[in-house]
Amino acid sequence: MSVSVHPTAIVSAEAELGENVSVGPYCIVDGKVRIGAGTVLNAFVRIRNFVEIGEGCHLEERVALGGEPQDFGFKGEETWVRIGSGVVFRENVTVHRATGEGNCTVVGDRAYLMEGSHVGHNARVGNDVVLANKVGLAGYVTVGDRAVLGGMAGVHQFVHIGRFCMIGGLSKIVKDVPPFTMADGRPARLFGLNKVGLRRNGFDAAARGHLLSLYKELYQSGLPFRKACALLAEKAAGDPFVEELAAFVAASKRGLTSWTSLGRHSGAGERNLDD
């Protein structure tokens, strides 16, 4: 099969369209665009300059990719949006270009972005991530692989969300959410491991128990939190879970989200990186 472009669509002759790409009614595709094989654009999709889309993606009505960043620091420099393969964008999804010459906003393979969700400038969304309806990611947000964000959750700029996290709907995320955890609330707090997500992704009971013990060391050791983090980093060698958690803590700029359930009755769980 060849490329299919509806008669009402406007596609620049400079755009690079892979084999079997389908462009539906009233779509507009600018020139500095690359679209991988088998990707489908339904009606009214808008792809601006400096966008690269992988293979086998599906874009529903009124998706808009490549808009200029909502950032006063942007001065018109060349920046990109890069979308992986097998990604689904439902209706009204928006993804903005990055700020800073040569930088890009990234959405990884097989991500599923539901209706009205937004990925801000310089954000990086990992593989197999799910953003439910109306989720908003501010600039420079990072979301790790296989994280799931519930509807209307809002994520503050520069926040990092780790792998396999589950974020409750309507949550306000203002601090980093460490990997493998569940967070919910305004502002969000941690309420335990993402047990269902971990089980579904092959983490056995021993692995889940080990992860819980690591978080207890951080949040219930009785030590100042930074000291507990330092002790965790000292024993990181050879244990991939410890290494990942230690690296996440070390890279945190906004501090870690507090954990309520480990010490709900005593207050011991109300710890964060600023302590």
Coordinates of C-alpha atoms in Angstrom, one line a residue:
M1 CA 0.0 0.0 0.0
S2 CA 1.1 3.6 -0.5
V3 CA 0.6 6.8 1.5
S4 CA -3.1 7.8 1.8
V5 CA -3.9 11.5 2.1
H6 CA -7.5 12.7 2.1
P7 CA -8.3 15.4 -0.5
T8 CA -9.2 17.9 2.2
A9 CA -5.9 17.5 4.1
I10 CA -3.0 19.9 3.6
V11 CA 0.4 18.1 3.7
S12 CA 3.6 19.9 2.8
A13 CA 5.6 18.4 0.0
E14 CA 8.6 18.5 2.3
A15 CA 7.0 16.3 5.0
E16 CA 8.5 12.8 5.1
L17 CA 5.7 10.2 5.3
G18 CA 6.5 6.5 5.7
E19 CA 4.9 3.6 4.0
N20 CA 1.2 3.1 4.6
V21 CA 0.8 6.4 6.5
S22 CA -2.8 7.6 6.4
V23 CA -3.8 11.3 6.7
G24 CA -7.4 11.9 7.3
P25 CA -9.8 14.8 6.5
Y26 CA -8.8 18.3 7.3
C27 CA -5.4 17.4 8.8
I28 CA -2.5 19.9 8.4
V29 CA 1.1 18.7 8.3
D30 CA 4.0 21.1 8.0
G31 CA 7.2 20.5 6.1
K32 CA 9.7 19.7 8.8
V33 CA 7.8 16.6 9.9
R34 CA 8.7 12.9 9.8
I35 CA 6.0 10.3 10.2
G36 CA 6.8 6.6 10.5
A37 CA 5.3 3.8 8.6
G38 CA 1.7 2.7 9.4
T39 CA 0.9 5.8 11.4
V40 CA -2.7 7.0 11.1
L41 CA -3.9 10.6 11.5
N42 CA -7.7 10.9 11.9
A43 CA -9.6 14.1 11.1
F44 CA -8.4 17.6 12.0
V45 CA -5.0 16.5 13.3
R46 CA -2.4 19.4 13.3
I47 CA 1.3 18.5 13.1
R48 CA 3.6 21.6 13.1
N49 CA 7.2 21.9 12.2
F50 CA 9.9 20.0 14.1
V51 CA 7.9 16.9 14.9
E52 CA 9.1 13.3 14.5
I53 CA 6.5 10.5 14.9
G54 CA 7.5 6.8 15.0
E55 CA 5.8 3.8 13.3
G56 CA 2.3 2.5 14.0
C57 CA 1.0 5.4 16.0
H58 CA -2.7 6.4 16.0
L59 CA -3.7 10.1 16.4
E60 CA -7.4 10.8 17.0
E61 CA -9.3 14.0 16.2
R62 CA -7.8 17.4 17.0
V63 CA -4.5 16.1 18.3
A64 CA -2.0 19.0 18.1
L65 CA 1.8 18.3 18.1
G66 CA 4.7 20.7 17.9
G67 CA 3.1 23.9 19.3
E68 CA 5.6 26.4 20.6
P69 CA 6.4 26.0 24.3
Q70 CA 4.4 28.0 26.8
D71 CA 7.6 29.4 28.2
F72 CA 8.8 33.0 28.3
G73 CA 12.3 31.8 27.8
F74 CA 11.6 30.5 24.3
K75 CA 13.1 32.7 21.6
G76 CA 12.2 30.8 18.4
E77 CA 15.1 28.4 18.4
E78 CA 14.9 25.0 16.6
T79 CA 13.6 22.4 19.1
W80 CA 11.7 19.2 18.5
V81 CA 8.9 16.9 19.6
R82 CA 9.9 13.2 19.2
I83 CA 7.3 10.5 19.5
G84 CA 8.1 6.8 19.7
S85 CA 6.4 3.9 18.0
G86 CA 3.0 2.4 18.8
V87 CA 1.8 5.5 20.6
V88 CA -1.9 6.3 20.9
F89 CA -3.1 10.0 21.2
R90 CA -6.8 10.3 21.9
E91 CA -8.8 13.4 21.1
N92 CA -7.4 16.9 21.8
V93 CA -4.0 15.7 23.1
T94 CA -1.3 18.4 22.9
V95 CA 2.5 18.1 23.0
H96 CA 4.7 21.2 22.9
R97 CA 8.2 21.6 21.6
A98 CA 11.1 22.2 24.0
T99 CA 12.9 25.3 25.0
G100 CA 16.7 25.6 24.3
E101 CA 18.4 25.1 21.0
G102 CA 18.5 21.4 20.0
N103 CA 16.4 20.2 22.9
C104 CA 13.3 18.0 22.5
T105 CA 10.1 16.9 24.2
V106 CA 9.9 13.1 24.2
V107 CA 7.0 10.6 24.4
G108 CA 8.2 7.0 24.5
D109 CA 7.1 3.8 22.7
R110 CA 3.6 2.5 23.3
A111 CA 2.5 5.4 25.4
Y112 CA -1.3 5.9 25.7
L113 CA -2.4 9.5 26.1
M114 CA -6.1 9.9 26.7
E115 CA -8.4 12.7 25.8
G116 CA -7.3 16.2 26.6
S117 CA -3.9 15.3 28.2
H118 CA -1.0 17.7 27.7
V119 CA 2.8 17.2 27.6
G120 CA 4.6 20.5 28.3
H121 CA 7.9 21.6 26.9
N122 CA 11.1 19.6 27.6
A123 CA 9.1 16.9 29.3
R124 CA 10.1 13.2 28.9
V125 CA 7.5 10.5 29.0
G126 CA 8.8 7.0 29.1
N127 CA 7.7 3.8 27.4
D128 CA 4.3 2.2 28.1
V129 CA 3.1 5.2 30.1
V130 CA -0.6 5.9 30.5
L131 CA -1.9 9.5 30.9
A132 CA -5.7 9.4 31.6
N133 CA -8.1 12.2 30.6
K134 CA -7.0 15.8 31.1
V135 CA -3.6 14.9 32.8
G136 CA -1.3 18.0 32.6
L137 CA 2.5 17.7 32.6
A138 CA 4.2 21.0 33.1
G139 CA 7.6 21.8 31.6
Y140 CA 10.6 19.6 32.3
V141 CA 8.5 16.8 33.9
T142 CA 9.9 13.3 33.7
V143 CA 7.6 10.2 33.8
G144 CA 9.3 6.8 34.1
D145 CA 8.4 3.7 32.1
R146 CA 5.0 2.1 32.8
A147 CA 3.8 4.8 35.1
V148 CA 0.0 5.4 35.2
L149 CA -1.5 8.9 35.9
G150 CA -5.2 9.1 36.8
G151 CA -7.6 11.6 35.2
M152 CA -7.0 15.4 35.8
A153 CA -3.8 14.8 37.7
G154 CA -1.5 17.9 37.5
V155 CA 2.3 17.6 37.7
H156 CA 4.4 20.6 38.7
Q157 CA 7.3 21.6 36.5
F158 CA 10.6 19.8 37.0
V159 CA 8.9 16.9 39.0
H160 CA 10.2 13.4 38.4
I161 CA 7.9 10.4 38.6
G162 CA 9.6 7.0 38.8
R163 CA 8.9 3.8 37.0
F164 CA 5.8 1.7 37.7
C165 CA 4.2 4.5 39.8
M166 CA 0.4 4.9 40.1
I167 CA -0.9 8.5 40.5
G168 CA -4.5 8.9 41.6
G169 CA -6.9 11.0 39.7
L170 CA -7.1 14.8 40.5
S171 CA -3.8 14.6 42.3
K172 CA -1.5 17.6 42.7
I173 CA 2.1 16.4 42.3
V174 CA 4.6 19.0 43.6
K175 CA 7.4 16.7 44.7
D176 CA 9.2 13.8 43.1
V177 CA 7.4 10.4 43.3
P178 CA 9.9 7.6 43.8
P179 CA 9.6 4.4 41.7
F180 CA 7.2 1.6 42.3
T181 CA 4.8 3.6 44.6
M182 CA 1.3 4.9 44.7
A183 CA 0.6 8.6 45.2
D184 CA -2.7 10.5 45.7
G185 CA -4.0 13.7 47.1
R186 CA -3.6 17.5 47.0
P187 CA -0.8 17.8 47.6
A188 CA 0.0 14.1 46.9
R189 CA 1.3 11.7 49.5
L190 CA 2.6 8.1 49.1
F191 CA 0.2 5.4 50.2
G192 CA 2.3 2.3 49.6
L193 CA 3.7 0.2 46.8
N194 CA 1.9 -0.1 43.5
K195 CA 1.2 -3.7 44.2
V196 CA -1.2 -4.4 41.5
G197 CA 1.0 -2.8 38.8
L198 CA 4.0 -4.6 40.1
R199 CA 2.3 -8.0 40.1
R200 CA 1.0 -7.4 36.6
N201 CA 4.5 -6.7 35.4
G202 CA 6.1 -9.8 36.9
F203 CA 7.4 -8.6 40.3
D204 CA 7.0 -11.6 42.6
A205 CA 6.2 -11.4 46.4
A206 CA 9.9 -11.5 47.3
A207 CA 10.7 -8.5 45.0
R208 CA 7.8 -6.5 46.4
G209 CA 8.7 -7.3 50.0
H210 CA 12.3 -6.2 49.3
L211 CA 11.1 -2.9 47.8
L212 CA 8.9 -2.3 50.8
S213 CA 11.8 -2.9 53.2
L214 CA 13.9 -0.3 51.3
Y215 CA 11.2 2.3 51.7
K216 CA 10.9 1.5 55.4
E217 CA 14.6 2.1 55.7
L218 CA 14.1 5.5 54.1
Y219 CA 11.0 6.6 55.9
Q220 CA 11.0 4.8 59.2
S221 CA 14.7 4.4 60.2
G222 CA 14.5 7.1 62.8
L223 CA 17.5 8.8 61.2
P224 CA 17.4 12.2 59.5
F225 CA 16.2 11.6 56.0
R226 CA 19.3 12.7 54.3
K227 CA 21.3 10.4 56.5
A228 CA 19.0 7.5 55.6
C229 CA 19.4 8.3 51.9
A230 CA 23.2 8.3 52.3
L231 CA 23.2 4.9 54.0
L232 CA 21.0 3.5 51.3
A233 CA 23.5 4.8 48.6
E234 CA 26.4 3.1 50.5
K235 CA 24.9 -0.3 50.0
A236 CA 23.7 0.2 46.4
A237 CA 26.3 -1.9 44.7
G238 CA 25.0 -5.2 43.2
D239 CA 21.3 -4.7 44.1
P240 CA 19.4 -3.1 41.1
F241 CA 16.5 -2.0 43.2
V242 CA 18.8 -0.2 45.7
E243 CA 20.8 1.3 42.9
E244 CA 17.7 2.6 41.2
L245 CA 16.2 4.1 44.3
A246 CA 19.5 5.6 45.5
A247 CA 20.0 7.2 42.0
F248 CA 16.5 8.6 42.1
V249 CA 16.9 10.1 45.5
A250 CA 20.3 11.5 44.6
A251 CA 18.9 13.2 41.5
S252 CA 15.9 14.7 43.2
K253 CA 15.8 18.5 43.1
R254 CA 12.3 19.1 44.4
G255 CA 12.4 16.6 47.3
L256 CA 10.5 13.4 47.7
T257 CA 6.8 13.0 48.3
S258 CA 6.0 12.2 51.9
W259 CA 4.8 8.7 52.8
T260 CA 1.8 8.5 55.0
S261 CA 0.8 4.8 55.3
L262 CA 4.1 3.5 56.8
G263 CA 3.7 5.7 59.8
R264 CA 0.1 6.9 59.7
H265 CA -0.6 6.4 63.4
S266 CA 2.7 7.6 64.8
G267 CA 3.5 10.3 62.3
A268 CA 6.8 8.6 61.5
G269 CA 5.9 8.4 57.8
E270 CA 5.6 12.1 57.3
R271 CA 9.1 12.5 56.1
N272 CA 10.5 14.3 53.0
L273 CA 13.9 15.1 51.5
D274 CA 13.9 18.6 53.1
D275 CA 14.1 17.0 56.6

